[in-house]
Coordinates of C-alpha atoms in Angstrom, one line a residue:
M3 CA 2.2 -12.9 -7.8
K4 CA 4.7 -12.8 -5.3
E5 CA 3.2 -13.7 -1.5
E6 CA 6.2 -14.4 0.5
M7 CA 9.8 -12.6 0.9
S8 CA 13.1 -14.7 -0.8
S9 CA 16.0 -15.1 1.5
V10 CA 17.4 -12.6 -0.6
D11 CA 15.2 -9.9 -0.1
I12 CA 15.6 -11.2 3.4
R13 CA 19.1 -10.6 2.5
Y14 CA 18.4 -6.7 1.5
I15 CA 15.8 -6.0 3.6
V16 CA 17.9 -7.3 7.0
Q17 CA 21.2 -4.9 5.1
E18 CA 18.5 -1.6 4.7
L19 CA 17.2 -1.9 8.4
K20 CA 19.7 -2.0 10.5
E21 CA 19.8 2.2 9.5
E22 CA 16.1 1.9 9.8
I23 CA 15.5 0.7 13.2
V24 CA 18.8 0.4 15.2
G25 CA 18.6 2.7 17.8
A26 CA 14.9 2.9 17.9
R27 CA 13.0 2.8 21.6
V28 CA 10.0 0.8 20.8
D29 CA 7.4 2.4 21.6
K30 CA 4.3 -0.8 21.4
V31 CA 3.9 -3.6 19.8
Y32 CA 0.5 -5.0 18.2
H33 CA -0.2 -8.6 17.3
E34 CA -2.8 -10.1 15.3
G35 CA -3.5 -13.4 13.7
N36 CA 0.3 -13.6 12.1
E37 CA 1.1 -10.6 11.8
V38 CA 3.0 -8.4 14.7
R39 CA 3.5 -4.4 14.5
I40 CA 5.8 -2.8 16.5
K41 CA 6.2 0.7 16.7
L42 CA 9.5 2.8 17.1
H43 CA 10.6 5.9 17.7
K44 CA 14.0 6.8 16.8
A45 CA 16.4 10.0 17.6
G46 CA 16.2 12.8 15.6
E47 CA 13.8 10.2 12.6
G48 CA 10.2 10.1 14.1
R49 CA 7.7 7.0 14.4
K50 CA 9.3 4.0 12.5
D51 CA 6.6 0.9 12.2
L52 CA 8.3 -2.6 11.3
I53 CA 6.1 -5.6 10.5
I54 CA 6.4 -9.2 10.6
E55 CA 3.8 -10.8 9.1
A56 CA 5.0 -14.9 10.2
G57 CA 5.5 -16.7 7.1
K58 CA 5.7 -13.7 4.3
R59 CA 7.1 -10.5 5.3
I60 CA 9.1 -8.2 7.3
H61 CA 10.0 -4.6 6.6
L62 CA 8.9 -0.5 7.5
T63 CA 5.8 -0.2 6.7
S64 CA 2.8 3.0 6.8
Y65 CA -0.5 0.5 5.9
I66 CA -2.0 0.5 9.7
K67 CA -4.1 -2.0 10.9
E68 CA -6.2 -1.0 13.5
S69 CA -6.1 -3.4 16.4
P70 CA -8.5 -5.1 18.3
Q71 CA -8.2 -6.2 21.9
P72 CA -4.3 -6.5 22.4
S73 CA -3.8 -10.4 22.7
S74 CA -2.3 -12.0 25.1
F75 CA 0.8 -12.1 23.2
A76 CA 0.9 -8.3 22.4
M77 CA 0.7 -8.2 26.3
L78 CA 3.8 -10.5 26.4
L79 CA 6.0 -8.5 23.8
R80 CA 5.1 -5.3 25.5
K81 CA 5.8 -5.8 28.6
H82 CA 9.4 -7.7 28.6
L83 CA 10.0 -5.3 25.2
S84 CA 8.5 -1.5 25.8
G85 CA 10.6 1.5 26.5
S86 CA 13.9 -0.5 25.0
F87 CA 16.3 0.0 22.7
V88 CA 17.0 -2.2 18.8
D89 CA 20.3 -2.9 19.9
G90 CA 20.8 -5.3 15.8
I91 CA 18.9 -7.3 13.8
E92 CA 20.8 -10.0 11.1
Q93 CA 19.5 -13.0 9.1
H94 CA 20.0 -16.2 10.0
D95 CA 22.9 -17.8 7.4
F96 CA 21.3 -17.2 4.5
D97 CA 18.0 -19.1 5.4
R98 CA 14.3 -17.2 5.5
I99 CA 14.7 -15.9 9.8
V100 CA 15.8 -12.9 11.5
K101 CA 16.3 -12.1 14.2
I102 CA 15.9 -8.4 16.1
R103 CA 17.7 -8.4 18.6
I104 CA 15.6 -5.7 21.8
G105 CA 17.1 -4.9 25.6
K106 CA 18.1 -8.1 26.8
F107 CA 15.4 -10.1 24.4
T108 CA 15.9 -10.9 20.8
I109 CA 12.3 -11.5 18.8
I110 CA 12.4 -13.9 16.0
A111 CA 10.7 -14.1 12.9
E112 CA 10.8 -17.7 11.1
L113 CA 9.7 -16.1 7.4
F114 CA 9.6 -19.4 5.8
R115 CA 6.1 -22.0 4.8
R116 CA 3.5 -21.2 8.2
G117 CA 5.7 -18.7 9.5
N118 CA 5.9 -17.7 13.1
V119 CA 6.9 -15.1 15.4
I120 CA 8.8 -16.2 18.7
L121 CA 10.0 -13.8 21.8
V122 CA 13.4 -15.6 23.4
D123 CA 15.3 -14.9 26.4
E124 CA 19.4 -14.0 27.0
N125 CA 19.8 -17.7 27.3
N126 CA 17.8 -18.2 23.9
T127 CA 14.9 -19.6 25.8
I128 CA 11.1 -18.9 24.2
I129 CA 9.1 -16.7 26.7
G130 CA 5.6 -16.5 24.2
A131 CA 5.2 -17.5 19.9
I132 CA 2.1 -16.7 18.0
R133 CA 1.6 -20.7 18.3
Y134 CA 3.5 -23.0 19.9
E135 CA 4.1 -26.3 17.5
E136 CA 6.1 -29.3 17.5
F137 CA 8.5 -30.7 14.6
K138 CA 10.6 -33.6 14.3
D139 CA 13.8 -32.2 15.1
R140 CA 12.8 -29.4 17.0
A141 CA 9.6 -27.3 19.0
I142 CA 8.4 -24.1 19.8
K143 CA 6.9 -24.2 23.5
P144 CA 7.6 -22.1 27.0
K145 CA 10.6 -22.5 28.4
L146 CA 12.2 -24.7 25.8
E147 CA 15.7 -23.7 24.0
Y148 CA 15.7 -22.2 20.5
K149 CA 16.5 -24.3 18.9
Y150 CA 16.8 -23.5 14.1
P151 CA 16.0 -25.3 11.4
P152 CA 18.0 -27.8 9.9
A153 CA 20.9 -25.2 8.4
R154 CA 21.2 -24.9 4.4
E155 CA 23.8 -24.4 2.4
N156 CA 24.8 -20.3 2.2
P157 CA 25.1 -18.8 -1.7
L158 CA 26.9 -16.0 -0.5
E159 CA 29.8 -18.3 1.6
V160 CA 30.0 -21.7 -0.6
S161 CA 32.9 -22.0 -2.2
W162 CA 33.8 -22.9 -5.1
D163 CA 34.9 -26.7 -4.6
R164 CA 31.7 -26.7 -2.4
F165 CA 29.6 -25.6 -4.7
V166 CA 31.2 -28.1 -7.0
E167 CA 30.7 -31.0 -5.8
L168 CA 26.9 -30.0 -4.4
I169 CA 25.5 -29.3 -8.4
K170 CA 27.7 -31.8 -9.6
G171 CA 26.1 -34.5 -6.7
E172 CA 22.6 -34.1 -8.7
D173 CA 20.9 -36.0 -11.7
T174 CA 18.7 -33.0 -12.6
E175 CA 18.1 -30.2 -15.0
I176 CA 20.4 -26.5 -13.4
V177 CA 17.7 -24.9 -13.0
R178 CA 16.2 -26.9 -10.0
A179 CA 19.7 -27.9 -8.7
L180 CA 20.8 -24.1 -7.8
A181 CA 16.9 -23.5 -7.0
R182 CA 17.1 -26.4 -4.0
K183 CA 20.5 -27.3 -2.9
L184 CA 21.9 -22.9 -2.6
N185 CA 18.7 -22.2 -0.9
M186 CA 18.0 -19.5 -3.5
G187 CA 14.5 -20.1 -5.6
G188 CA 13.8 -20.5 -8.6
L189 CA 13.6 -16.5 -10.0
Y190 CA 17.2 -16.5 -8.7
A191 CA 18.2 -19.6 -10.6
E192 CA 16.8 -18.5 -13.7
E193 CA 18.4 -14.4 -13.2
I194 CA 21.9 -16.6 -12.8
L195 CA 21.7 -18.4 -15.5
L196 CA 20.3 -16.1 -18.3
R197 CA 23.6 -13.8 -17.2
A198 CA 25.7 -17.0 -17.0
G199 CA 23.8 -17.8 -21.3
I200 CA 23.5 -20.7 -20.3
D201 CA 20.0 -23.1 -21.3
K202 CA 18.9 -24.0 -17.8
K203 CA 17.3 -27.0 -18.7
K204 CA 21.0 -28.6 -19.2
N205 CA 21.1 -31.3 -16.9
V206 CA 24.2 -30.9 -14.4
K207 CA 25.7 -34.1 -15.4
K208 CA 26.6 -32.2 -19.2
L209 CA 28.1 -28.8 -17.8
S210 CA 31.6 -28.5 -18.1
E211 CA 33.9 -27.1 -15.7
D212 CA 34.0 -23.7 -17.4
E213 CA 30.0 -23.6 -17.5
L214 CA 30.2 -24.7 -13.7
K215 CA 32.6 -21.4 -13.1
V216 CA 30.6 -19.4 -15.3
I217 CA 27.4 -19.8 -13.4
Y218 CA 29.0 -20.1 -9.8
E219 CA 31.2 -16.6 -10.7
K220 CA 27.3 -14.7 -11.4
M221 CA 26.1 -16.0 -8.8
K222 CA 28.2 -14.6 -6.4
E223 CA 27.6 -11.1 -9.4
V224 CA 23.6 -11.2 -8.1
F225 CA 23.8 -11.7 -4.7
N226 CA 26.3 -8.3 -4.7
S227 CA 24.1 -6.6 -6.9
P228 CA 23.5 -3.3 -6.3
K229 CA 19.8 -2.5 -4.1
K230 CA 17.6 -1.0 -6.8
P231 CA 14.4 -1.8 -5.3
N232 CA 10.7 -2.0 -7.6
I233 CA 7.9 -3.3 -8.2
V234 CA 7.1 -5.2 -11.3
Y235 CA 4.3 -5.2 -13.3
K236 CA 2.8 -7.1 -16.2
E237 CA -0.4 -6.3 -18.1
G238 CA -0.6 -3.0 -15.4
K239 CA -1.2 -5.7 -12.1
M240 CA 1.9 -6.5 -10.0
I241 CA 3.7 -9.2 -9.8
D242 CA 6.6 -9.2 -7.9
V243 CA 8.7 -7.1 -6.0
V244 CA 12.8 -7.3 -5.5
P245 CA 15.6 -5.8 -4.5
I246 CA 17.7 -5.5 -7.1
E247 CA 17.4 -4.7 -11.0
L248 CA 17.2 -8.8 -12.5
K249 CA 17.9 -9.2 -16.2
W250 CA 15.1 -11.7 -16.5
Y251 CA 12.6 -8.8 -15.8
E252 CA 13.8 -7.1 -18.8
G253 CA 10.7 -5.8 -20.7
Y254 CA 8.3 -5.3 -18.1
E255 CA 6.7 -2.5 -16.9
R256 CA 8.9 -1.8 -14.0
V257 CA 8.4 1.4 -10.5
Y258 CA 11.2 1.6 -8.1
F259 CA 11.5 3.1 -5.3
E260 CA 14.5 4.8 -2.6
T261 CA 14.6 2.0 0.2
F262 CA 13.1 -1.8 -0.7
S263 CA 11.1 -1.3 2.2
Q264 CA 8.4 1.4 0.5
A265 CA 9.1 -1.3 -2.4
L266 CA 8.5 -4.1 -0.1
D267 CA 5.5 -1.9 1.4
E268 CA 3.4 -0.5 -1.4
Y269 CA 3.4 -3.8 -2.5
F270 CA 2.1 -5.8 0.1
G271 CA 0.3 -3.0 1.7
K272 CA -1.8 -2.9 -0.9
L273 CA -2.5 -6.5 -0.9
T274 CA -3.6 -6.1 3.0
I275 CA -5.8 -4.0 1.3
E276 CA -7.2 -5.9 -1.0
K277 CA -7.6 -9.4 0.9
A278 CA -9.3 -7.1 3.6
K279 CA -11.5 -5.6 1.2
E280 CA -12.0 -8.9 -0.4
E281 CA -12.8 -10.7 2.7
R282 CA -15.8 -8.2 4.3
T283 CA -17.2 -7.9 1.0
R284 CA -17.4 -11.1 -0.5
K285 CA -20.6 -12.1 0.0
L286 CA -22.3 -8.6 -0.9
E287 CA -19.5 -9.2 -4.3
E288 CA -21.3 -12.2 -5.5
K289 CA -24.6 -10.6 -5.1
K290 CA -23.7 -8.2 -7.6
K291 CA -22.2 -10.7 -9.6
Q292 CA -25.3 -12.3 -10.1
L293 CA -27.4 -8.7 -10.5
M294 CA -25.0 -7.6 -13.3
A295 CA -25.7 -11.2 -14.9
T296 CA -29.2 -10.6 -14.2
L297 CA -28.7 -6.7 -16.2
E298 CA -27.2 -8.1 -19.2
R299 CA -30.1 -10.9 -19.5
Q300 CA -32.3 -7.9 -18.9
E301 CA -30.8 -5.8 -21.6
R302 CA -30.9 -8.8 -24.2
M303 CA -34.5 -8.9 -23.4
I304 CA -35.1 -4.9 -23.6
K305 CA -33.2 -5.1 -27.3
G306 CA -35.6 -7.8 -28.6
F307 CA -38.2 -6.5 -27.5
E308 CA -36.9 -3.5 -29.1
E309 CA -36.6 -5.0 -32.1
E310 CA -40.1 -7.0 -32.2
A311 CA -41.8 -3.6 -31.4
R312 CA -40.0 -2.2 -34.0
K313 CA -40.5 -5.1 -36.6
N314 CA -44.3 -5.9 -36.6
Q315 CA -44.7 -2.4 -36.7
E316 CA -43.2 -1.6 -39.9
I317 CA -44.8 -4.6 -41.1
G318 CA -48.2 -3.4 -40.3
D319 CA -47.4 -0.1 -42.3
L320 CA -45.5 -1.8 -45.0
I321 CA -49.2 -3.8 -45.6
Y322 CA -50.3 -0.2 -45.6
A323 CA -47.9 0.9 -48.1
N324 CA -48.8 -1.2 -50.4
Y325 CA -52.3 -1.7 -49.9
T326 CA -53.4 -2.5 -54.1
I327 CA -50.6 -5.1 -55.0
I328 CA -51.1 -7.0 -51.8
D329 CA -55.3 -6.7 -51.3
G330 CA -54.7 -8.6 -55.2
I331 CA -52.5 -11.2 -53.3
L332 CA -54.7 -12.3 -50.8
R333 CA -58.0 -11.7 -53.2
E334 CA -56.5 -13.7 -57.0
F335 CA -54.8 -16.2 -54.2
S336 CA -57.3 -17.2 -52.5
K337 CA -59.9 -17.9 -54.7
A338 CA -57.3 -20.0 -56.6
V339 CA -56.7 -21.6 -53.7
E340 CA -60.3 -22.2 -53.3
K341 CA -60.4 -23.5 -57.2
F342 CA -57.7 -25.2 -57.9
G343 CA -56.6 -26.4 -54.7
W344 CA -53.2 -25.4 -52.9
N345 CA -51.6 -28.4 -55.1
E346 CA -51.8 -27.0 -58.0
F347 CA -51.4 -23.7 -56.9
K348 CA -48.9 -24.9 -56.4
K349 CA -47.5 -25.8 -59.3
R350 CA -49.1 -22.8 -61.4
L351 CA -47.2 -21.4 -59.0
E352 CA -43.9 -21.8 -59.6
E353 CA -44.9 -22.6 -63.6
G354 CA -45.5 -18.6 -63.4
K355 CA -42.3 -18.0 -61.4
K356 CA -40.2 -19.6 -64.6
Q357 CA -42.4 -16.7 -67.3
G358 CA -41.2 -13.8 -64.9
N359 CA -44.5 -13.4 -63.5
K360 CA -43.7 -10.5 -60.9
I361 CA -46.6 -11.1 -58.4
A362 CA -45.2 -14.8 -58.4
L363 CA -41.4 -14.0 -57.7
L364 CA -42.7 -11.7 -54.6
V365 CA -44.0 -15.4 -53.0
K366 CA -41.1 -17.0 -51.5
N367 CA -42.5 -19.6 -49.2
V368 CA -46.1 -21.6 -49.4
N369 CA -48.0 -23.6 -46.0
P370 CA -51.2 -25.0 -47.0
E371 CA -51.5 -26.2 -43.1
E372 CA -51.7 -22.7 -41.1
D373 CA -53.3 -21.6 -44.9
S374 CA -50.5 -19.1 -46.0
I375 CA -48.0 -17.6 -48.3
T376 CA -44.7 -15.2 -47.5
I377 CA -43.7 -12.6 -49.5
E378 CA -40.5 -10.9 -49.6
L379 CA -41.5 -6.8 -50.4
E380 CA -38.6 -4.1 -50.2
G381 CA -36.7 -6.9 -48.4
R382 CA -39.5 -7.5 -45.3
K383 CA -40.4 -11.0 -45.8
I384 CA -44.0 -10.9 -45.0
K385 CA -46.5 -13.5 -43.7
L386 CA -50.0 -13.3 -45.1
Y387 CA -53.1 -15.3 -44.6
L388 CA -55.5 -15.9 -47.3
N389 CA -58.7 -16.5 -45.2
R390 CA -58.6 -13.5 -43.6
S391 CA -58.6 -9.3 -45.1
I392 CA -55.4 -6.9 -46.1
N393 CA -56.5 -5.2 -42.6
D394 CA -56.7 -8.0 -40.9
N395 CA -53.3 -9.6 -42.3
A396 CA -51.9 -5.9 -41.1
E397 CA -53.7 -5.9 -37.8
L398 CA -52.1 -9.2 -36.8
Y399 CA -48.9 -7.7 -37.1
Y400 CA -49.3 -3.9 -34.8
E401 CA -51.2 -6.4 -32.0
K402 CA -47.9 -8.3 -32.1
A403 CA -46.1 -4.8 -31.7
K404 CA -48.7 -3.7 -29.0
K405 CA -47.6 -7.3 -27.2
A406 CA -44.0 -6.4 -27.2
K407 CA -44.3 -3.3 -26.6
H408 CA -46.6 -3.9 -23.2
K409 CA -43.5 -6.5 -22.9
L410 CA -40.9 -4.4 -22.7
E411 CA -42.2 -2.2 -20.9
G412 CA -42.3 -4.4 -17.8
A413 CA -39.1 -6.1 -18.9
K414 CA -37.5 -1.5 -18.5
K415 CA -39.6 -1.3 -14.4
A416 CA -37.6 -4.9 -13.7
Y417 CA -34.3 -3.3 -15.4
E418 CA -34.8 0.0 -13.3
E419 CA -35.5 -2.1 -10.0
L420 CA -32.1 -4.1 -10.7
K421 CA -30.5 -1.2 -11.5
R422 CA -31.6 0.6 -8.5
K423 CA -30.4 -3.1 -6.3
L424 CA -27.2 -2.9 -7.7
E425 CA -26.1 0.5 -7.1
Q426 CA -27.5 -0.5 -2.9
I427 CA -25.1 -3.1 -3.6
E428 CA -22.3 -1.4 -4.9
K429 CA -23.3 1.5 -1.6
E430 CA -23.4 -1.4 1.1
I431 CA -19.7 -2.6 -0.6
E432 CA -18.9 1.1 -0.2
E433 CA -19.7 1.7 2.8
E434 CA -18.2 -1.7 4.3
E435 CA -14.5 -1.2 2.7
K436 CA -14.4 2.5 4.2
K437 CA -14.9 -0.2 7.8
I438 CA -11.7 -1.9 6.6
Q439 CA -9.4 -1.4 9.4
V440 CA -6.3 -0.5 7.1
K441 CA -5.2 2.7 6.3
K442 CA -1.9 4.6 5.5
I443 CA 0.1 6.5 7.0
E444 CA 1.0 9.4 4.8
K445 CA 3.9 10.6 6.0
R446 CA 5.5 13.9 4.5
K447 CA 8.8 14.7 4.1
K448 CA 10.5 16.2 6.7
K449 CA 13.1 19.3 6.5
W450 CA 16.6 18.3 7.0
F451 CA 16.0 21.0 10.8
E452 CA 13.0 19.0 12.0
K453 CA 15.3 16.0 12.9
F454 CA 16.7 18.4 16.1
R455 CA 14.7 20.8 18.3
W456 CA 13.9 24.4 16.4
F457 CA 11.9 27.1 15.0
I458 CA 11.8 30.0 13.8
S459 CA 12.9 33.3 15.9
S460 CA 10.5 36.6 16.0
E461 CA 14.0 37.9 12.9
G462 CA 13.4 35.1 10.9
F463 CA 16.2 33.5 11.8
L464 CA 16.1 29.5 12.1
V465 CA 17.3 28.3 15.2
I466 CA 17.8 24.7 15.5
G467 CA 19.1 22.5 18.8
G468 CA 19.9 19.3 20.5
K469 CA 17.8 16.4 21.1
D470 CA 19.9 14.3 23.1
A471 CA 23.6 13.3 23.0
T472 CA 24.3 12.3 19.1
T473 CA 21.8 15.1 17.6
N474 CA 24.0 17.6 20.6
E475 CA 27.8 16.1 18.3
I476 CA 26.2 16.9 15.1
V477 CA 24.6 20.6 15.3
V478 CA 27.9 21.4 16.3
R479 CA 30.4 20.1 14.6
K480 CA 27.9 19.4 10.9
Y481 CA 25.6 23.0 11.1
M482 CA 27.4 25.3 13.5
Q483 CA 29.1 27.9 11.2
E484 CA 31.4 31.0 12.1
N485 CA 28.5 33.3 11.5
D486 CA 26.2 31.7 14.0
I487 CA 26.1 32.6 17.8
Y488 CA 25.7 28.9 19.7
C489 CA 24.0 28.9 22.8
H490 CA 23.7 27.2 26.0
A491 CA 21.6 26.3 29.7
D492 CA 23.1 26.3 32.3
I493 CA 22.6 23.5 33.7
W494 CA 24.2 19.6 32.6
G495 CA 22.8 18.5 29.5
A496 CA 20.8 20.5 27.9
P497 CA 20.7 20.9 23.9
H498 CA 23.7 22.9 22.2
V499 CA 21.6 25.9 20.4
I500 CA 22.9 27.1 17.2
I501 CA 21.4 30.8 15.7
K502 CA 21.8 29.9 11.8
D503 CA 23.6 32.7 10.6
G504 CA 22.9 34.8 14.6
Q505 CA 25.4 37.5 14.5
K506 CA 23.1 39.0 11.9
A507 CA 20.7 38.7 14.6
S508 CA 19.1 41.2 17.5
E509 CA 19.6 41.1 20.9
R510 CA 15.2 39.8 20.8
T511 CA 16.5 36.2 19.0
I512 CA 19.2 35.6 20.9
F513 CA 17.0 35.9 24.0
E514 CA 14.3 34.0 22.6
A515 CA 17.2 31.1 21.8
C516 CA 18.1 31.3 25.3
Q517 CA 14.5 31.2 26.4
F518 CA 14.4 28.0 24.0
A519 CA 17.7 26.4 25.4
V520 CA 16.3 26.1 28.7
S521 CA 13.2 26.0 28.3
M522 CA 14.1 22.5 26.1
S523 CA 16.4 21.7 29.7
R524 CA 16.5 19.2 31.9
A525 CA 14.7 22.5 33.8
W526 CA 11.6 21.9 32.4
S527 CA 10.9 18.1 33.7
E528 CA 11.6 19.1 36.7
G529 CA 9.5 21.5 37.0
L530 CA 11.8 25.4 37.2
Y531 CA 9.8 28.3 36.3
S532 CA 13.4 30.3 35.5
G533 CA 16.8 29.6 34.7
D534 CA 20.2 31.2 33.6
A535 CA 21.3 30.3 30.3
Y536 CA 24.4 32.4 28.4
W537 CA 26.1 33.1 24.5
V538 CA 29.8 32.7 23.0
Y539 CA 30.7 32.4 19.2
P540 CA 31.1 29.5 17.6
E541 CA 35.2 29.8 18.1
Q542 CA 34.8 29.2 21.5
V543 CA 33.0 26.3 21.2
K544 CA 35.4 23.5 21.3
K545 CA 35.8 19.3 21.4
Q546 CA 39.2 20.0 23.2
A547 CA 39.0 18.8 27.1
P548 CA 41.4 20.8 30.4
S549 CA 43.9 18.2 30.2
G550 CA 43.4 14.5 32.2
E551 CA 39.8 15.3 31.0
F552 CA 37.8 13.4 28.9
L553 CA 34.1 14.8 27.1
P554 CA 31.9 12.1 26.6
K555 CA 29.1 12.1 23.3
G556 CA 28.1 15.4 22.7
A557 CA 29.8 17.2 25.5
F558 CA 32.3 20.3 24.0
M559 CA 33.8 22.8 26.3
V560 CA 33.4 26.7 25.8
Y561 CA 36.3 29.5 26.2
G562 CA 36.4 32.9 26.9
K563 CA 33.3 35.2 28.5
R564 CA 30.1 34.2 28.0
N565 CA 27.3 36.6 27.6
W566 CA 24.8 35.5 30.2
M567 CA 20.8 36.0 30.5
H568 CA 19.8 35.5 33.8
G569 CA 16.4 34.8 35.0
I570 CA 14.8 33.7 31.9
P571 CA 11.1 32.3 32.5
L572 CA 11.0 29.0 31.6
K573 CA 7.7 29.0 29.3
L574 CA 6.8 28.3 25.6
A575 CA 3.8 28.7 22.2
V576 CA 2.8 25.9 20.3
G577 CA 1.3 27.1 16.9
V578 CA 1.1 26.1 12.9
V579 CA 3.7 28.2 11.3
K580 CA 3.9 28.7 7.4
Y581 CA 8.2 28.0 6.4
E582 CA 9.6 27.4 3.3
G583 CA 6.3 26.6 1.6
E584 CA 5.2 24.3 4.1
E585 CA 2.5 24.6 7.5
L586 CA 4.8 22.7 10.0
V587 CA 3.9 22.6 14.3
M588 CA 6.2 25.1 15.7
C589 CA 7.4 25.1 19.4
G590 CA 8.9 28.2 20.3
P591 CA 9.7 30.8 22.3
V592 CA 6.2 32.8 22.7
D593 CA 7.6 36.1 21.1
A594 CA 8.5 33.3 18.1
V595 CA 5.5 32.0 17.8
K596 CA 3.0 35.1 18.0
A597 CA 5.2 36.4 14.9
H598 CA 4.6 33.7 12.5
T599 CA 1.0 32.7 14.0
D600 CA -1.9 34.9 15.3
K601 CA -3.5 30.6 17.1
Y602 CA -0.8 29.5 19.4
I603 CA -1.1 27.9 22.7
V604 CA 0.6 28.7 25.2
I605 CA 2.3 25.9 27.7
R606 CA 4.7 25.9 31.2
P607 CA 6.2 23.6 33.3
G608 CA 3.3 21.5 35.0
D609 CA 1.4 18.9 35.8
V610 CA 0.0 16.9 32.8
K611 CA 1.5 14.2 31.3
K612 CA 3.0 14.8 28.0
S613 CA 1.6 12.3 26.0
E614 CA -1.9 14.3 27.4
L615 CA -0.9 17.4 26.9
V616 CA -0.4 16.4 23.0
K617 CA -3.6 14.7 22.8
R618 CA -5.5 18.2 24.3
I619 CA -3.0 20.6 22.3
Q620 CA -3.8 18.3 19.0
K621 CA -7.8 18.7 19.7
I622 CA -7.2 23.0 19.8
L623 CA -5.2 23.1 16.4
E624 CA -7.8 20.4 15.0
K625 CA -10.1 22.8 16.1
W626 CA -8.2 25.6 13.9
G627 CA -8.4 23.1 10.7
Y628 CA -5.0 21.8 11.5
K629 CA -4.3 17.5 11.3
V630 CA -1.7 17.4 12.8
P631 CA -0.3 14.0 13.7
E632 CA 0.6 13.3 17.4
E633 CA 4.0 12.4 17.1
D634 CA 4.6 15.6 15.2
I635 CA 3.0 17.8 18.2
M636 CA 5.4 15.3 20.6
A637 CA 8.4 15.4 19.1
V638 CA 8.5 19.4 18.9
L639 CA 7.1 19.7 23.1
P640 CA 9.5 20.0 26.0
P641 CA 11.0 16.5 27.3
G642 CA 8.5 16.5 31.1
E643 CA 5.1 17.3 32.1
G644 CA 4.0 20.1 31.3
E645 CA 0.5 22.8 31.1
I646 CA -1.8 24.9 29.1
V647 CA -1.8 28.8 29.6
E648 CA -3.5 30.2 27.2
V649 CA -4.9 30.1 24.4
V650 CA -4.8 32.5 22.1
E651 CA -7.0 32.5 19.0

């Protein structure tokens, strides 16, 4: 089973993470053991958690550990990185090393062997690390320059001549030569040779130039394969997670994912939970194992006692069912033994068998030492003591059946007690598993408009607005159409607000959109209680600046008549509304929210920190039966501090 990412995996995940995390803001950093988790927020996309496990993996995760008291390394990372933005991420050469640039600093994730996570400054000087260590050619210690491990060959950049030189310099199987010399690991060496149709065990000295050319071409093909992330299963168990379709795994069950991060997260997330369960319940599982073994032995004993009781009871009954025959055998045989002795009796018995005597043929064994004979009746062997009566013989079997039943009762009681103990152990295991501090954040797939500021007007029109320069640009350029209405607050940096299909709306919706534009602007964070806004038609909004002027990103010019609304109060409401089959937390003008839900919270500019305001709103929503993540509430609220002025239930 795979336990760490390969250089190939890292190449693909880094390409993916460039799209996912570059431009995201660092909210908080957590550290425990070998793991560092960076909680990020990306405008228009919300929360993203990046997990780095030294020596093993790096990807976005939804499996979140409840972190203990922050470590000194976590505090160091928070001090230097919180509030900064991710500027870039790259793989160092083709090694299992990833560099993440955040502001003036860089996190270096070493994902080979024991691994490490190191923070360096703009001069590549080490500020801190998970662990400090020394090697023969470098050291990980504060104030020292960070040095990379000795470089290894990059199969993506290796020339044909260099490839031949590397491979021909070996005297081993081609699969080993590829894995060692070109830093790709065994799996991808096998895949390349499988696609090339060349025996992996063939010695490199016996390879022709044509065969080497095919291997070289297939190597380039594999490492430039289109991304198709999947988890590979064998007999229902995960055995690998890979970024591309591998011929090597043809015939195996495979589950595909939209992103490599999702595949890695599902794979390593489940491993993390399984390991956490194993660590927390190891002793209890040992007890359970012992109890189950004892329980199995007890089950076998119960079956044995049941069989013994049944068998002896049936033999006792069989003796009485054949009373005349058995009584006659006991009387006649005891007299014969008394008269002739056992040796003569046995001789006469054998002669009787030869002559076909029915009674003699019933006898299967003679035991002079026990003064007994064994006969067979109705397929049952019955031992009879010649010195006892038929009643005494039958009673012997009934007594054995009675003792077996008594033992059976005791065994059943012991079995029930073991079952009770096993159930108790299983409950304890279940309770311990509940304490495992790893939970999976189930992220709802957001609707397209949730990357912007938005609300549904009281008349049912969708209104969207930008959150920053980038989303402002997108709102106007991509989503504004000729039948919409454009609204803007009379303050610099206010969001561009669009009423979709707004030319069919009444003045009521237009007023709500203008109130939204004012409330979502800097006017809120400045503590203003009212502001002005205007609306125009889409054709009046252009990216064309007056001569000699320049329009920055997110800025547009409005030409022609503006339809003004003055003295609009900055007041919004928060509630959970049903829209397109889903329940969504919405923040918008009070009349708009009121039109779609009976319960809502009215807010206005105030002096309560936004994070605290979010928690208060979350508690009220929870009381109403809605479990809304903090980040979802944070995403819809206006910028800056505020206060709750009314709760309508």
